[in-house]
Tab-separated table of C-alpha atoms in Angstrom:
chain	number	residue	atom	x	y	z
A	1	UNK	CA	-14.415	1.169	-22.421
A	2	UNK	CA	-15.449	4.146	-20.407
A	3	UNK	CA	-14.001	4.755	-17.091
A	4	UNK	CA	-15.836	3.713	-14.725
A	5	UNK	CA	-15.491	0.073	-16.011
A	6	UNK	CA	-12.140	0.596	-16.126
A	7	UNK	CA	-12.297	1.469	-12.789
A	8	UNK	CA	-14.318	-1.768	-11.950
A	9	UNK	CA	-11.373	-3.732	-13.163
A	10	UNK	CA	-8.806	-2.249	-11.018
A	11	UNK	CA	-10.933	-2.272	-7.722
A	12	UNK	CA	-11.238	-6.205	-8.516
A	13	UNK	CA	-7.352	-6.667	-8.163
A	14	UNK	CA	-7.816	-4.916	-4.389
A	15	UNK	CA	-10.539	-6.948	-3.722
A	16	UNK	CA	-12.883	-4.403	-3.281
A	17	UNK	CA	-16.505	-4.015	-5.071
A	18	UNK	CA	-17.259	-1.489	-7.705
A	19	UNK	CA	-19.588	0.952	-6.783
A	20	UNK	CA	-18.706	0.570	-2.833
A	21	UNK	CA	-17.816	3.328	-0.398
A	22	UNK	CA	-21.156	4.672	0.949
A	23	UNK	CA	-22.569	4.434	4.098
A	24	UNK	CA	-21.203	4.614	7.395
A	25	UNK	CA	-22.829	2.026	8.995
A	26	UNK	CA	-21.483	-1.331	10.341
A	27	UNK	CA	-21.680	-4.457	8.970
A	28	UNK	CA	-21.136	-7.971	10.279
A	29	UNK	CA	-19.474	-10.305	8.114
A	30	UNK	CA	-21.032	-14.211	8.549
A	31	UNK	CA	-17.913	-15.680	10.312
A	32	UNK	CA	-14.960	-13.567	11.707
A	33	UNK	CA	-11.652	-14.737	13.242
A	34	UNK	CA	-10.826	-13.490	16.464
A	35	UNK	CA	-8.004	-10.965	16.727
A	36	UNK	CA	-4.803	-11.014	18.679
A	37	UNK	CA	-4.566	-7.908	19.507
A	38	UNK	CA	-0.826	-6.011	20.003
A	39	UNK	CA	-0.233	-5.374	23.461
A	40	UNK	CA	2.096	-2.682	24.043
A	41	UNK	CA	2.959	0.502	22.033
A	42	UNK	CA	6.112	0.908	24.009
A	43	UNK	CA	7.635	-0.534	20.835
A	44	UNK	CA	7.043	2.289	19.143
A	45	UNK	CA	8.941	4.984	20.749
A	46	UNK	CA	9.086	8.763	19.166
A	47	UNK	CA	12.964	8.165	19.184
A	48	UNK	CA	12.969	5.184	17.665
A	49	UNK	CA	10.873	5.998	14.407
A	50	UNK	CA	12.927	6.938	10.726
A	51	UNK	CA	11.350	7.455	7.724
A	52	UNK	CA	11.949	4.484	5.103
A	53	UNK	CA	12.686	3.568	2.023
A	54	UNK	CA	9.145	5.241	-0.567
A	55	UNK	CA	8.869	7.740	2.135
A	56	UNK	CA	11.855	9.358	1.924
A	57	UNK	CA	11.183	13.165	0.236
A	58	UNK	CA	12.024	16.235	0.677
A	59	UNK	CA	9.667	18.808	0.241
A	60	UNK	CA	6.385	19.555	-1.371
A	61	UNK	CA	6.241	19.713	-4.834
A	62	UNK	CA	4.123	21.644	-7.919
A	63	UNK	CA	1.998	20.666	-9.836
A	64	UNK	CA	3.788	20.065	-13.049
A	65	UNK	CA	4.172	16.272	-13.828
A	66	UNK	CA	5.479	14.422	-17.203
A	67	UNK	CA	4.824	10.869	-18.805
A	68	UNK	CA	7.355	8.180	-18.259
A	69	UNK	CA	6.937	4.439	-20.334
A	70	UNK	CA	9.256	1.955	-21.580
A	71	UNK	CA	8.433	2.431	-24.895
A	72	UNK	CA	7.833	6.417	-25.944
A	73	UNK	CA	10.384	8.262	-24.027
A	74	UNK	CA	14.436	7.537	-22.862
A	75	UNK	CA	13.670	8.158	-19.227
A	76	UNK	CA	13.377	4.892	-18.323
A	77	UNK	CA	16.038	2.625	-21.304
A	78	UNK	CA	14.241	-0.789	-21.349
A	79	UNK	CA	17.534	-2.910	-21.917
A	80	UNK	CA	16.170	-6.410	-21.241
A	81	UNK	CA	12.760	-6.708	-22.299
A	82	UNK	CA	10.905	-5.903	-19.422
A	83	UNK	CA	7.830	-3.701	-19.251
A	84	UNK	CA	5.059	-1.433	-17.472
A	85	UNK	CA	2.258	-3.935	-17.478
A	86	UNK	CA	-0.991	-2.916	-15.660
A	87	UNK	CA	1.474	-0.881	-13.021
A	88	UNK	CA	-0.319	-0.754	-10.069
A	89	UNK	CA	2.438	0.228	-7.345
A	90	UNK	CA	5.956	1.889	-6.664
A	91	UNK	CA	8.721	2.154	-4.192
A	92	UNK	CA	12.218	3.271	-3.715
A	93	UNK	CA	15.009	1.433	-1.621
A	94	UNK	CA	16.264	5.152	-0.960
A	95	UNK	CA	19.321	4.142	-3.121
A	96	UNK	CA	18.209	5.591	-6.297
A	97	UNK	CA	16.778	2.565	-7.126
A	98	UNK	CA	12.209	2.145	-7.585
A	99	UNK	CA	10.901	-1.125	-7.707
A	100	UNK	CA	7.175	-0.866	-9.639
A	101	UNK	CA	4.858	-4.033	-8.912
A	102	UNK	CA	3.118	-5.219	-12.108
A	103	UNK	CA	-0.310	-6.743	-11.875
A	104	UNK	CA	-1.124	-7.656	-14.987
A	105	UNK	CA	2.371	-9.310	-15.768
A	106	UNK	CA	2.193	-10.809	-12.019
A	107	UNK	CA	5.939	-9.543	-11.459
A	108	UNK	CA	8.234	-6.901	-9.970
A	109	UNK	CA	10.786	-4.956	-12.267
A	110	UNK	CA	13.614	-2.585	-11.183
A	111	UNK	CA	14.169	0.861	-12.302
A	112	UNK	CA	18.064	1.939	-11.670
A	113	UNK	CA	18.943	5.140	-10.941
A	114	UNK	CA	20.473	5.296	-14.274
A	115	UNK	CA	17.225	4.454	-15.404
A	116	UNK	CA	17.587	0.961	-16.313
A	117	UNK	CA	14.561	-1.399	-16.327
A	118	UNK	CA	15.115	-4.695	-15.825
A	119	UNK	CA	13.159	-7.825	-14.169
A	120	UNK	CA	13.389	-8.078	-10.590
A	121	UNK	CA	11.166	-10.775	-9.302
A	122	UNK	CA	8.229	-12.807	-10.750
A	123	UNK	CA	7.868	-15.630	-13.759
A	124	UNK	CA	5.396	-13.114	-15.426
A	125	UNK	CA	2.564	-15.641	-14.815
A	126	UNK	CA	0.141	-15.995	-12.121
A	127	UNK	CA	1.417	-18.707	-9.921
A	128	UNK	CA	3.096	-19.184	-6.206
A	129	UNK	CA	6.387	-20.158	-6.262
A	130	UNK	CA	9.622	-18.881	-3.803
A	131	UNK	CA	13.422	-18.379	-5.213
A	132	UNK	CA	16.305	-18.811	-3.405
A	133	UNK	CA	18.934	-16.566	-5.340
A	134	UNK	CA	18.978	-13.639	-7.549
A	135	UNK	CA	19.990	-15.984	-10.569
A	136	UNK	CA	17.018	-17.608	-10.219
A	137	UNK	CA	14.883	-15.045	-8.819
A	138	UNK	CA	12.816	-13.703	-12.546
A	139	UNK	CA	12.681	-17.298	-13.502
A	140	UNK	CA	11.312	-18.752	-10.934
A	141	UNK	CA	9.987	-16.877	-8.359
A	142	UNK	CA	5.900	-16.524	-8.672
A	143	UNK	CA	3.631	-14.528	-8.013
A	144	UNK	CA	-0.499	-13.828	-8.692
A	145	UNK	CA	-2.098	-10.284	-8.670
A	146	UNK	CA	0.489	-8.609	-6.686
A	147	UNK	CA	-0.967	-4.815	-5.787
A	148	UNK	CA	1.309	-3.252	-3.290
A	149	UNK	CA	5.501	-2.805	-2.064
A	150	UNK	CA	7.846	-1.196	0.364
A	151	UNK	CA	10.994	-0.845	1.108
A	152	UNK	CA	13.160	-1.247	4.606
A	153	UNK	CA	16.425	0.029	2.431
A	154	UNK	CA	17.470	-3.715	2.199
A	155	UNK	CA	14.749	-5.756	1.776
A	156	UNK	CA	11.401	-5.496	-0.392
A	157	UNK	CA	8.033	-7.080	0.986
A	158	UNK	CA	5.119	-7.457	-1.341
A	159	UNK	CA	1.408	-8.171	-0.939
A	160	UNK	CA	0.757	-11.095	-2.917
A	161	UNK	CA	-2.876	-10.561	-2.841
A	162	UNK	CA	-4.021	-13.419	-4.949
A	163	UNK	CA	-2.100	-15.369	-3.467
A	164	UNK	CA	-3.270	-14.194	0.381
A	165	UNK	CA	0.792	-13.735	1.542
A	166	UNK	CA	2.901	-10.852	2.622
A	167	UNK	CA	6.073	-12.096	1.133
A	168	UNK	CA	9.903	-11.208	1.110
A	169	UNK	CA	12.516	-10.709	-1.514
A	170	UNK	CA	15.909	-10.190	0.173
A	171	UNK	CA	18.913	-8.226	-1.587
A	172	UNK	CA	20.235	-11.622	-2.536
A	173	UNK	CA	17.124	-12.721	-4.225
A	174	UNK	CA	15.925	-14.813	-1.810
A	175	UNK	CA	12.213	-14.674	-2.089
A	176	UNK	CA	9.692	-16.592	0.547
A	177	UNK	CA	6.254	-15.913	2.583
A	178	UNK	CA	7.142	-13.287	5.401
A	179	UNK	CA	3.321	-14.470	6.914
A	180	UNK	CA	-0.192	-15.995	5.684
A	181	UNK	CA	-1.009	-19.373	4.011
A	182	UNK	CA	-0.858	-19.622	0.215
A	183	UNK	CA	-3.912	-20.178	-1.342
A	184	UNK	CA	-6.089	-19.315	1.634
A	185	UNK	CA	-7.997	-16.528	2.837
A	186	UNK	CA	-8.712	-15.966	6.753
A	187	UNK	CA	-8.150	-13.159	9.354
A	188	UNK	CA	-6.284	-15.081	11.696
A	189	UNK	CA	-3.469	-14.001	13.884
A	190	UNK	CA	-0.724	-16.113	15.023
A	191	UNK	CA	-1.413	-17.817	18.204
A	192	UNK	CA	1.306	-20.610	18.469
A	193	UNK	CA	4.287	-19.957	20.983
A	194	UNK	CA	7.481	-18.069	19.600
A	195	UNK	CA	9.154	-21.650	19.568
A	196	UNK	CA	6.430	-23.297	17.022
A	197	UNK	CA	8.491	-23.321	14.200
A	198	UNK	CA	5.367	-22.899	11.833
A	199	UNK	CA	5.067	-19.035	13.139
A	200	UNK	CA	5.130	-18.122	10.047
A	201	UNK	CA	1.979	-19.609	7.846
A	202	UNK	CA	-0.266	-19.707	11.003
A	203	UNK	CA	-2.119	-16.107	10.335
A	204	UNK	CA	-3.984	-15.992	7.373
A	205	UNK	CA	-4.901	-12.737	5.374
A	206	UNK	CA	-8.028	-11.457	3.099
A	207	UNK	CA	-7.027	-9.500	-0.222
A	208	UNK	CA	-4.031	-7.589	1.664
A	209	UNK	CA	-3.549	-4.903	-0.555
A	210	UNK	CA	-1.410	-2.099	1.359
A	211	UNK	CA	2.017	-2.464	3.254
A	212	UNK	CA	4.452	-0.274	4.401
A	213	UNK	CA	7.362	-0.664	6.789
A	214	UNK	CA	8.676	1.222	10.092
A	215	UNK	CA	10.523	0.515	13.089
A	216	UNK	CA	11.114	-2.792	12.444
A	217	UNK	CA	7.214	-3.676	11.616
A	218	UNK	CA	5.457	-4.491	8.333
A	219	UNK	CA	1.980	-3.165	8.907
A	220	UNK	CA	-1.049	-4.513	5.889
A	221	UNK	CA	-4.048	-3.122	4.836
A	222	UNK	CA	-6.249	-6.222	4.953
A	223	UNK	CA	-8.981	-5.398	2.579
A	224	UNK	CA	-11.073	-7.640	2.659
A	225	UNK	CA	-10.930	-8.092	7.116
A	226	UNK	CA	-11.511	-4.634	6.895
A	227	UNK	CA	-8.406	-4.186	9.543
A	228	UNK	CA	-4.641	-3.309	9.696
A	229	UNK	CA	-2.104	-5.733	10.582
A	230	UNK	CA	1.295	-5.850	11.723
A	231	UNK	CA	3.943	-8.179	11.045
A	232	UNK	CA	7.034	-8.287	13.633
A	233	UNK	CA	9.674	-8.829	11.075
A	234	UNK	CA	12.011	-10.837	13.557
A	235	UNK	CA	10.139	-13.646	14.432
A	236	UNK	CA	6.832	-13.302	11.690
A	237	UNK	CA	4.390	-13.133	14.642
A	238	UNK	CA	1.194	-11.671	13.344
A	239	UNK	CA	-0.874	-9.451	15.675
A	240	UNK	CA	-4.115	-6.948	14.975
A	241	UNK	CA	-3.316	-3.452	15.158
A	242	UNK	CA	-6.603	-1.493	14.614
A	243	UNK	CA	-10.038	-2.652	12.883
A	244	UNK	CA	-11.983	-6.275	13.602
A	245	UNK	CA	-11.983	-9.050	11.043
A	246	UNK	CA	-15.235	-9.300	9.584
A	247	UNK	CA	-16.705	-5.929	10.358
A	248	UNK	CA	-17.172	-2.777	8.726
A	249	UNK	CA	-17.294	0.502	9.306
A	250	UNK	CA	-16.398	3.854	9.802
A	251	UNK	CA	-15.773	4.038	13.749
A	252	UNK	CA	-12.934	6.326	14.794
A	253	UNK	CA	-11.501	5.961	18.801
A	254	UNK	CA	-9.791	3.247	20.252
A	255	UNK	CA	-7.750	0.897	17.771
A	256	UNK	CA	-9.355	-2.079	18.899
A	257	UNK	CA	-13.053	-0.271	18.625
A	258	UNK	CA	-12.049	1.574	15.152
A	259	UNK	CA	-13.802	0.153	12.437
A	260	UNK	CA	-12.488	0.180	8.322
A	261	UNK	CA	-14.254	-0.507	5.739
A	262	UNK	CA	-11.836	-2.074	2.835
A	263	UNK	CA	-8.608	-0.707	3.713
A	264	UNK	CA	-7.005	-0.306	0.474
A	265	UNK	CA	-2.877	1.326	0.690
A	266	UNK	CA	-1.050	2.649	3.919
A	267	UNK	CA	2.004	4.530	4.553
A	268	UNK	CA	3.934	5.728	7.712
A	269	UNK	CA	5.956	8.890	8.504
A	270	UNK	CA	7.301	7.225	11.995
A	271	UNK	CA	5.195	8.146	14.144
A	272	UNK	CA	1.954	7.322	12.512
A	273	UNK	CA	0.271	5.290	10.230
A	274	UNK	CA	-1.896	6.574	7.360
A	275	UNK	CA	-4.529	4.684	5.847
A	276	UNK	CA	-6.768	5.098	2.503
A	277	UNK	CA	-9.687	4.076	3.494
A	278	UNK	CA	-11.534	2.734	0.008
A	279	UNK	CA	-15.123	1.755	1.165
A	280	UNK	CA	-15.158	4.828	3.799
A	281	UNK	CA	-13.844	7.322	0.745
A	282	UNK	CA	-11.720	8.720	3.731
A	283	UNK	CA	-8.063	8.710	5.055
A	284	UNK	CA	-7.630	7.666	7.947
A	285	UNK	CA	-4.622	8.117	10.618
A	286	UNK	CA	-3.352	5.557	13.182
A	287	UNK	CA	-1.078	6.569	15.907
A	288	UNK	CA	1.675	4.163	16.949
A	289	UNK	CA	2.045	6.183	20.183
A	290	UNK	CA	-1.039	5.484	21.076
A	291	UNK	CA	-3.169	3.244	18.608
A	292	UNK	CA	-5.991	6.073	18.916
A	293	UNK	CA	-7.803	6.428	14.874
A	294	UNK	CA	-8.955	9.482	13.487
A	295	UNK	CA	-10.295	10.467	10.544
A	296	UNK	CA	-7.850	13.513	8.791
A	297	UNK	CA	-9.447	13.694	5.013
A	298	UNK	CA	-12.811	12.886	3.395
A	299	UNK	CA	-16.083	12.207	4.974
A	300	UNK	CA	-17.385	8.492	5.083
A	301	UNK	CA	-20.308	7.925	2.515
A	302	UNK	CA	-20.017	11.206	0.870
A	303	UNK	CA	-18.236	11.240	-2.673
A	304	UNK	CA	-16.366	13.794	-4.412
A	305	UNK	CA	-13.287	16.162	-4.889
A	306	UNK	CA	-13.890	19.449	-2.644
A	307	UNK	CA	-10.890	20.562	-1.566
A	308	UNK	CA	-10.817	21.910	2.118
A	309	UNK	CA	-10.249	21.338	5.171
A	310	UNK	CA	-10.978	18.123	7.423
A	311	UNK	CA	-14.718	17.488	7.743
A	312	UNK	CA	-14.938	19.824	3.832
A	313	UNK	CA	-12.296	17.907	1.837
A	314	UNK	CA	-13.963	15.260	-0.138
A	315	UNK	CA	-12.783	11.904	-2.268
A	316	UNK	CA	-14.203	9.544	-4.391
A	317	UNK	CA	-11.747	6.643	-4.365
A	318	UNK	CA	-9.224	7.097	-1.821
A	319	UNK	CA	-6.198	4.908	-3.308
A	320	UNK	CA	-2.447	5.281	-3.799
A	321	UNK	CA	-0.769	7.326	-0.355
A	322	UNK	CA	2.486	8.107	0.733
A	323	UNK	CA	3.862	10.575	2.914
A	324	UNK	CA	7.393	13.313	3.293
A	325	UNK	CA	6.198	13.755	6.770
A	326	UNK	CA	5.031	17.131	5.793
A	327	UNK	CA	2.537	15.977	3.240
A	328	UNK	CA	0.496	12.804	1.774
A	329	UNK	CA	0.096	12.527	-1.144
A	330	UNK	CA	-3.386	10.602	-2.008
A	331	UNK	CA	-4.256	9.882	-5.365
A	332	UNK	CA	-7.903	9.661	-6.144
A	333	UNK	CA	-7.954	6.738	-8.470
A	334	UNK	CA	-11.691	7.199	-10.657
A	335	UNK	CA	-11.229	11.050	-10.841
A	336	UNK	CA	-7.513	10.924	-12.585
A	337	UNK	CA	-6.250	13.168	-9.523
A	338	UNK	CA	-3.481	13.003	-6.872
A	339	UNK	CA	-4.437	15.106	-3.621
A	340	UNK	CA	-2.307	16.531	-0.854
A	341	UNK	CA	-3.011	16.741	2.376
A	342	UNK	CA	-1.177	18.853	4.828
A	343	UNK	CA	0.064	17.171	8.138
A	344	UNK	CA	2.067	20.207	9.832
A	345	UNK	CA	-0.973	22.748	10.188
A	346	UNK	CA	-2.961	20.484	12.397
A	347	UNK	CA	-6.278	21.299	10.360
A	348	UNK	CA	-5.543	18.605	7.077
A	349	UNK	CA	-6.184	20.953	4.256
A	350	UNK	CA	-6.704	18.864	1.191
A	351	UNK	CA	-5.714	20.103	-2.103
A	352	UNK	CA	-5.221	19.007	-5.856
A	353	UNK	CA	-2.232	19.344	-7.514
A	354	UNK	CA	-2.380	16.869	-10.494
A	355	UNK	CA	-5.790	16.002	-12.432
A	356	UNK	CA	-6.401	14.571	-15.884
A	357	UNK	CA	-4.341	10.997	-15.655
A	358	UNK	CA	-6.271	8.119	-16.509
A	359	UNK	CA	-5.981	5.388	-13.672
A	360	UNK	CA	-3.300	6.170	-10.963
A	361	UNK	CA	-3.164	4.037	-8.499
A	362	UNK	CA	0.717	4.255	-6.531
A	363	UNK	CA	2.059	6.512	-5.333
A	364	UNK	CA	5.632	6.960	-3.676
A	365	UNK	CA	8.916	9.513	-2.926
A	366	UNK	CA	12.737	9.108	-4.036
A	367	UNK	CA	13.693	13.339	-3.112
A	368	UNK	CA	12.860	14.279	-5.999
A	369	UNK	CA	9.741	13.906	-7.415
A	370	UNK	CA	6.849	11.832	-6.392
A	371	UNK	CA	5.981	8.388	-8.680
A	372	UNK	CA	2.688	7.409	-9.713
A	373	UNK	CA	1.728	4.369	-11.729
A	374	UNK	CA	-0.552	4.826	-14.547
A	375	UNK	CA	-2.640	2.023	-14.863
A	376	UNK	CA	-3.875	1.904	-17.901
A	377	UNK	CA	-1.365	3.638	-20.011
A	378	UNK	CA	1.406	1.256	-18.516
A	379	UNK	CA	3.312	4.472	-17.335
A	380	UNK	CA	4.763	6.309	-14.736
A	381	UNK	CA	3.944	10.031	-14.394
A	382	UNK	CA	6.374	11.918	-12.207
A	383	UNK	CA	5.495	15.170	-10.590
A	384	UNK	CA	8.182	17.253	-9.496
């Protein structure tokens, strides 16, 4: 199987078309919800902003990276029988502790920071099912394509992207839909009142495959709606942040003119968010100060690897991104590469500093090394 059909495959669990990411012009899906767009941005002070849980990291790193799996090396002791199966995402609670999202296997599994895997979440079969303790949390807790995670340092929230959720698995175990409808694809926001005690499973979602958390906020990289979305983790209202359900593009300005085009993973360093976006072959950045987009790596339509400056650098599949607030760290899923990109300098010089993998998809930080998962190898290569 050559790589580009491998490629193919993985796209398909984001939702997003092989062969996409040219063009800059907009298109106009058939029907479209209409967005609720957030209001204020006085929510998200400067002050109030802290790195969390896969962001945290503390410097950059080279470029020398090693081959982690269950079943050829010690680094990881696979004491209970779980397994790297199509790994297609990482995070870290900042306690030592990664989680890695599974999307062949349909489940989460825990590496300790003595480097013990074990099942987390998820029956290991597709399927939508909650759990309501961490006894019964690997047997019966369900999940179907699951593609991305992140951490607040307590809780983990996943997006369950065949199934259409966000969901939430609590330090106890507890595991339920943070926001969407099971089984059904929309680009709704929540309209009901705070009081409407079905807040919850009124917004609906399209192939979310990207979340990350800050200042109290999940935010989701709806694929498929071509927008990002933002989940107010105290009450589950569901509001637009940036992007319009059912159009695509590659418009940077105003959030609520901005246009994506298939969204695919986002990150946050507190004070903004960071987008890869897939169709565009760019990266976008969102401020929260604001809500102004700009485009800080790639150039929409164009494909390939040029290192460079923005408006030079170039990708070809924009995928995997997290950040140390100095840095992201992109990895370019079809060329085998993970990218950096510069965020202090003010002009977003791109650079390689890994090539030669076979399919990595996520990326994330722990302070010492940055994480990706190896699709196809069902691996995790560490660069440090």
């Amino acid at each position: 199987m050559g790589r580009l059909t491998i490629t193919v495959c993985i796209i398909v669990c984001m939702a997003v078309a092989a062969g996409c990411g040219g063009g800059s012009s907009s298109t106009t899906a058939a029907s479209k919800a209409k967005p609720v767009y957030s209001t204020s941005f006085t929510l998200f002070s400067t002050a109030s902003m802290s790195l969390l849980g896969g962001n945290v990291q503390k410097g950059p790193f080279a470029s020398k990276h090693q081959n982690f799996s269950t079943v050829t090396t010690p680094a990881f002791r696979n004491v209970s029988g779980a397994a790297f199966s199509g790994p297609i995402a990482v995070t870290t609670d900042g306690a030592g502790n990664q989680y890695v999202v599974n999307y062949v296997s349909h489940n989460i599994v825990r590496i300790a920071a003595d480097g013990v895997v074990t099942k987390y979440a998820g029956t290991g079969y597709a399927g939508f099912a909650n759990s309501t303790s961490a006894i019964a949390r690997p047997q019966t807790a369900a999940f179907n394509y699951p593609t991305a995670i992140a951490s607040d340092g307590s809780n983990l929230y996943v997006a369950d992207t065949g199934n259409q959720v966000i969901r939430k698995i609590e330090a106890s175990g507890r595991t339920t839909v943070l926001a969407g409808i099971a089984g059904t694809a929309g680009g709704d926001d929540t309209y009901t009142s705070l009081s409407d005690t079905s807040l919850n499973v009124v917004a609906s979602f399209s192939q979310p495959s990207g979340v990350t958390v800050s200042a109290g906020f999940v935010f989701v990289a709806d694929t498929l709606n071509h927008t990002i979305r933002m989940i107010d983790t105290a009450d589950g209202k569901v509001t637009t942040l940036a992007g319009y359900p059912g159009e695509s593009g590659s418009v940077d300005g105003d959030r609520k003119t901005a246009r994506f085009n298939q969204p695919a993973r986002i990150t946050s360093d507190g004070h903004n968010l960071y987008v890869t976006d897939f169709g565009n072959r760019t990266v976008r950045r969102i401020s929260l100060a604001t809500g102004k987009v700009d485009t800080i790596a790639g150039v929409a339509g164009q494909a390939g690897t040029t290192d460079g400056t923005r408006g030079v650098s170039l990708f070809y599949q924009p995928n995997g991104i997290a950040t140390d607030g100095v840095n992201l760290y992109v990895t370019d899923t079809f060329m085998g590469m993970v990218r950096r990109i510069e965020l202090t300098t003010g002009t977003f010089v791109t650079s390689t500093i890994s090539n030669g993998l076979n399919t990595p998809i996520g990326v994330s930080t722990n302070g010492s090394g940055l994480f990706i998962t190896n699709r196809t190898t069902n691996s995790i290569v560490r660069i440090k």
